[in-house]
Amino acid sequence: MAVEIRAATATDVPVLLELVRALAEYEKLLDEVVATEEALRETLFGERRYAEAIIAWQDDRALGFALYFHNYSTFLAKPGIYLEDLFVRPEHRGSGLGRKLLAAVAGIAVERGCGRLEWAVLDWNAPAIAFYARLGARPLKEWIVNRVTGETLRALAAKD
């Protein structure tokens, strides 16, 4: 299977949205997807780019993607990369494609002088947890992810 992994471009936005929806369906979160092609185009390829993506292609079919962005470690005084999404279509899982996508993001991190590559995984996703463990990733069980969104985010921003 000849697969090409390349950086996503603005012309790939419809494919990226399709892959995001497929990921959300797998994660049982499809009802939470409000992303549009216009929003992805603006935030990924507009004047200020908030994230980047790579797509795995076989001929003209997108088989999976990884979406990531930079963060920063004050302890290391180095940038890092946070992997927001890693998704391989179900029919291509177990083919090594997920490893190739993750290795490509790791390569970008090394090339850019990053000190770490981090991501989160849903606690029920045993196949992904096992996959990451086989690659040498270690879960940070002492850290709890926190999130504020929507009205709670706006209320927090309005506090003195």
mmCIF file of C-alpha atoms in Angstrom:
data_model
loop_
_atom_site.group_PDB
_atom_site.id
_atom_site.type_symbol
_atom_site.label_atom_id
_atom_site.label_comp_id
_atom_site.label_asym_id
_atom_site.label_seq_id
_atom_site.Cartn_x
_atom_site.Cartn_y
_atom_site.Cartn_z
ATOM 1 C CA MET A 1 0.000 0.000 0.000
ATOM 2 C CA ALA A 2 1.709 3.172 -1.216
ATOM 3 C CA VAL A 3 0.697 5.961 1.157
ATOM 4 C CA GLU A 4 1.763 9.588 0.926
ATOM 5 C CA ILE A 5 1.686 11.742 4.053
ATOM 6 C CA ARG A 6 1.722 15.433 3.324
ATOM 7 C CA ALA A 7 0.830 18.751 4.902
ATOM 8 C CA ALA A 8 -2.791 19.725 4.468
ATOM 9 C CA THR A 9 -3.543 22.725 2.280
ATOM 10 C CA ALA A 10 -6.564 24.998 2.021
ATOM 11 C CA THR A 11 -7.912 22.854 -0.812
ATOM 12 C CA ASP A 12 -8.027 19.913 1.626
ATOM 13 C CA VAL A 13 -10.526 21.613 3.964
ATOM 14 C CA PRO A 14 -13.549 19.554 2.794
ATOM 15 C CA VAL A 15 -11.565 16.345 3.356
ATOM 16 C CA LEU A 16 -10.379 17.540 6.772
ATOM 17 C CA LEU A 17 -13.957 18.258 7.835
ATOM 18 C CA GLU A 18 -15.020 14.804 6.638
ATOM 19 C CA LEU A 19 -12.211 13.222 8.686
ATOM 20 C CA VAL A 20 -13.051 15.324 11.754
ATOM 21 C CA ARG A 21 -16.642 14.133 11.538
ATOM 22 C CA ALA A 22 -15.520 10.523 11.146
ATOM 23 C CA LEU A 23 -13.322 10.903 14.232
ATOM 24 C CA ALA A 24 -16.188 12.448 16.188
ATOM 25 C CA GLU A 25 -18.480 9.609 15.155
ATOM 26 C CA TYR A 26 -15.911 7.061 16.382
ATOM 27 C CA GLU A 27 -15.582 8.945 19.678
ATOM 28 C CA LYS A 28 -19.384 9.117 20.013
ATOM 29 C CA LEU A 29 -19.189 12.926 19.939
ATOM 30 C CA LEU A 30 -20.634 13.733 16.508
ATOM 31 C CA ASP A 31 -23.334 15.909 18.091
ATOM 32 C CA GLU A 32 -20.576 18.200 19.402
ATOM 33 C CA VAL A 33 -19.086 19.003 15.994
ATOM 34 C CA VAL A 34 -19.935 22.561 14.992
ATOM 35 C CA ALA A 35 -16.890 23.027 12.737
ATOM 36 C CA THR A 36 -17.574 24.252 9.219
ATOM 37 C CA GLU A 37 -15.391 24.398 6.133
ATOM 38 C CA GLU A 38 -15.256 28.176 6.497
ATOM 39 C CA ALA A 39 -14.130 27.989 10.131
ATOM 40 C CA LEU A 40 -11.469 25.375 9.357
ATOM 41 C CA ARG A 41 -10.220 27.394 6.387
ATOM 42 C CA GLU A 42 -9.922 30.542 8.520
ATOM 43 C CA THR A 43 -8.276 28.924 11.569
ATOM 44 C CA LEU A 44 -5.947 26.572 9.711
ATOM 45 C CA PHE A 45 -5.066 28.612 6.625
ATOM 46 C CA GLY A 46 -6.110 32.203 7.348
ATOM 47 C CA GLU A 47 -4.063 35.188 8.416
ATOM 48 C CA ARG A 48 -3.384 33.635 11.825
ATOM 49 C CA ARG A 49 -2.926 29.883 11.699
ATOM 50 C CA TYR A 50 -3.838 28.211 14.965
ATOM 51 C CA ALA A 51 -3.016 24.633 14.015
ATOM 52 C CA GLU A 52 -1.562 22.466 11.281
ATOM 53 C CA ALA A 53 -2.563 19.130 9.838
ATOM 54 C CA ILE A 54 -1.090 16.305 7.833
ATOM 55 C CA ILE A 55 -3.143 13.863 5.779
ATOM 56 C CA ALA A 56 -2.322 10.306 4.728
ATOM 57 C CA TRP A 57 -3.355 9.693 1.117
ATOM 58 C CA GLN A 58 -3.594 6.592 -1.014
ATOM 59 C CA ASP A 59 -4.225 7.714 -4.558
ATOM 60 C CA ASP A 60 -7.062 10.259 -4.152
ATOM 61 C CA ARG A 61 -8.468 8.841 -0.893
ATOM 62 C CA ALA A 62 -7.675 10.354 2.498
ATOM 63 C CA LEU A 63 -7.018 7.466 4.903
ATOM 64 C CA GLY A 64 -6.335 9.469 8.057
ATOM 65 C CA PHE A 65 -4.978 12.666 9.503
ATOM 66 C CA ALA A 66 -3.176 14.277 12.401
ATOM 67 C CA LEU A 67 -3.880 17.800 13.594
ATOM 68 C CA TYR A 68 -1.442 19.530 15.951
ATOM 69 C CA PHE A 69 -0.313 22.885 17.285
ATOM 70 C CA HIS A 70 2.535 24.346 19.315
ATOM 71 C CA ASN A 71 2.506 24.720 23.061
ATOM 72 C CA TYR A 72 5.341 25.730 25.363
ATOM 73 C CA SER A 73 7.151 24.219 28.344
ATOM 74 C CA THR A 74 8.507 26.741 30.821
ATOM 75 C CA PHE A 75 10.422 23.930 32.559
ATOM 76 C CA LEU A 76 12.254 23.061 29.330
ATOM 77 C CA ALA A 77 12.195 26.598 27.904
ATOM 78 C CA LYS A 78 11.268 24.977 24.610
ATOM 79 C CA PRO A 79 8.253 24.722 22.379
ATOM 80 C CA GLY A 80 6.323 21.501 22.228
ATOM 81 C CA ILE A 81 3.670 20.049 19.990
ATOM 82 C CA TYR A 82 0.228 19.070 21.179
ATOM 83 C CA LEU A 83 -1.446 16.444 19.025
ATOM 84 C CA GLU A 84 -5.123 17.358 19.030
ATOM 85 C CA ASP A 85 -6.351 14.624 16.706
ATOM 86 C CA LEU A 86 -4.957 11.409 15.267
ATOM 87 C CA PHE A 87 -7.417 9.428 13.187
ATOM 88 C CA VAL A 88 -7.197 6.513 10.792
ATOM 89 C CA ARG A 89 -10.279 5.256 8.979
ATOM 90 C CA PRO A 90 -11.432 1.966 10.534
ATOM 91 C CA GLU A 91 -10.662 -0.129 7.460
ATOM 92 C CA HIS A 92 -6.996 0.977 7.596
ATOM 93 C CA ARG A 93 -6.362 0.475 11.306
ATOM 94 C CA GLY A 94 -3.683 -2.060 12.104
ATOM 95 C CA SER A 95 -1.829 -1.278 8.878
ATOM 96 C CA GLY A 96 0.852 0.878 10.541
ATOM 97 C CA LEU A 97 -0.716 4.071 9.258
ATOM 98 C CA GLY A 98 -1.370 5.511 12.730
ATOM 99 C CA ARG A 99 2.269 4.926 13.637
ATOM 100 C CA LYS A 100 3.360 6.634 10.401
ATOM 101 C CA LEU A 101 1.198 9.677 11.113
ATOM 102 C CA LEU A 102 2.433 9.913 14.696
ATOM 103 C CA ALA A 103 6.041 9.447 13.550
ATOM 104 C CA ALA A 104 5.556 12.257 11.021
ATOM 105 C CA VAL A 105 4.353 14.622 13.763
ATOM 106 C CA ALA A 106 7.263 13.505 15.976
ATOM 107 C CA GLY A 107 9.610 14.279 13.085
ATOM 108 C CA ILE A 108 8.155 17.775 12.812
ATOM 109 C CA ALA A 109 8.675 18.238 16.561
ATOM 110 C CA VAL A 110 12.304 17.137 16.346
ATOM 111 C CA GLU A 111 12.928 19.294 13.266
ATOM 112 C CA ARG A 112 11.503 22.332 15.082
ATOM 113 C CA GLY A 113 13.543 21.755 18.238
ATOM 114 C CA CYS A 114 10.568 20.855 20.407
ATOM 115 C CA GLY A 115 11.113 19.350 23.816
ATOM 116 C CA ARG A 116 8.002 17.161 23.878
ATOM 117 C CA LEU A 117 5.028 15.797 22.018
ATOM 118 C CA GLU A 118 1.845 15.369 24.044
ATOM 119 C CA TRP A 119 -1.740 14.295 23.489
ATOM 120 C CA ALA A 120 -4.799 13.061 25.343
ATOM 121 C CA VAL A 121 -6.755 9.856 24.807
ATOM 122 C CA LEU A 122 -10.246 8.974 25.942
ATOM 123 C CA ASP A 123 -10.118 6.613 28.908
ATOM 124 C CA TRP A 124 -12.432 4.082 27.215
ATOM 125 C CA ASN A 125 -10.340 3.870 24.030
ATOM 126 C CA ALA A 126 -8.375 0.727 24.960
ATOM 127 C CA PRO A 127 -7.024 0.107 21.420
ATOM 128 C CA ALA A 128 -5.539 3.623 21.268
ATOM 129 C CA ILE A 129 -4.147 3.400 24.801
ATOM 130 C CA ALA A 130 -2.445 0.098 23.956
ATOM 131 C CA PHE A 131 -1.148 1.511 20.659
ATOM 132 C CA TYR A 132 0.419 4.501 22.405
ATOM 133 C CA ALA A 133 1.952 2.287 25.092
ATOM 134 C CA ARG A 134 3.570 0.104 22.410
ATOM 135 C CA LEU A 135 5.196 3.242 21.007
ATOM 136 C CA GLY A 136 6.668 4.105 24.400
ATOM 137 C CA ALA A 137 4.241 6.838 25.441
ATOM 138 C CA ARG A 138 3.597 7.070 29.145
ATOM 139 C CA PRO A 139 0.291 8.276 30.538
ATOM 140 C CA LEU A 140 0.512 11.216 32.939
ATOM 141 C CA LYS A 141 -1.982 9.960 35.495
ATOM 142 C CA GLU A 142 -1.122 12.681 37.972
ATOM 143 C CA TRP A 143 -2.432 15.394 35.640
ATOM 144 C CA ILE A 144 -6.131 16.172 35.250
ATOM 145 C CA VAL A 145 -7.219 18.003 32.118
ATOM 146 C CA ASN A 146 -9.477 20.975 32.815
ATOM 147 C CA ARG A 147 -11.656 22.806 30.320
ATOM 148 C CA VAL A 148 -13.963 25.798 30.184
ATOM 149 C CA THR A 149 -16.128 26.456 27.123
ATOM 150 C CA GLY A 150 -19.051 28.510 25.921
ATOM 151 C CA GLU A 151 -20.793 30.641 28.523
ATOM 152 C CA THR A 152 -18.443 29.501 31.300
ATOM 153 C CA LEU A 153 -15.459 30.706 29.241
ATOM 154 C CA ARG A 154 -17.131 34.052 28.569
ATOM 155 C CA ALA A 155 -18.037 34.467 32.247
ATOM 156 C CA LEU A 156 -14.464 33.722 33.301
ATOM 157 C CA ALA A 157 -13.116 36.250 30.799
ATOM 158 C CA ALA A 158 -15.471 38.897 32.221
ATOM 159 C CA LYS A 159 -14.219 38.500 35.815
ATOM 160 C CA ASP A 160 -11.924 41.175 37.263
#
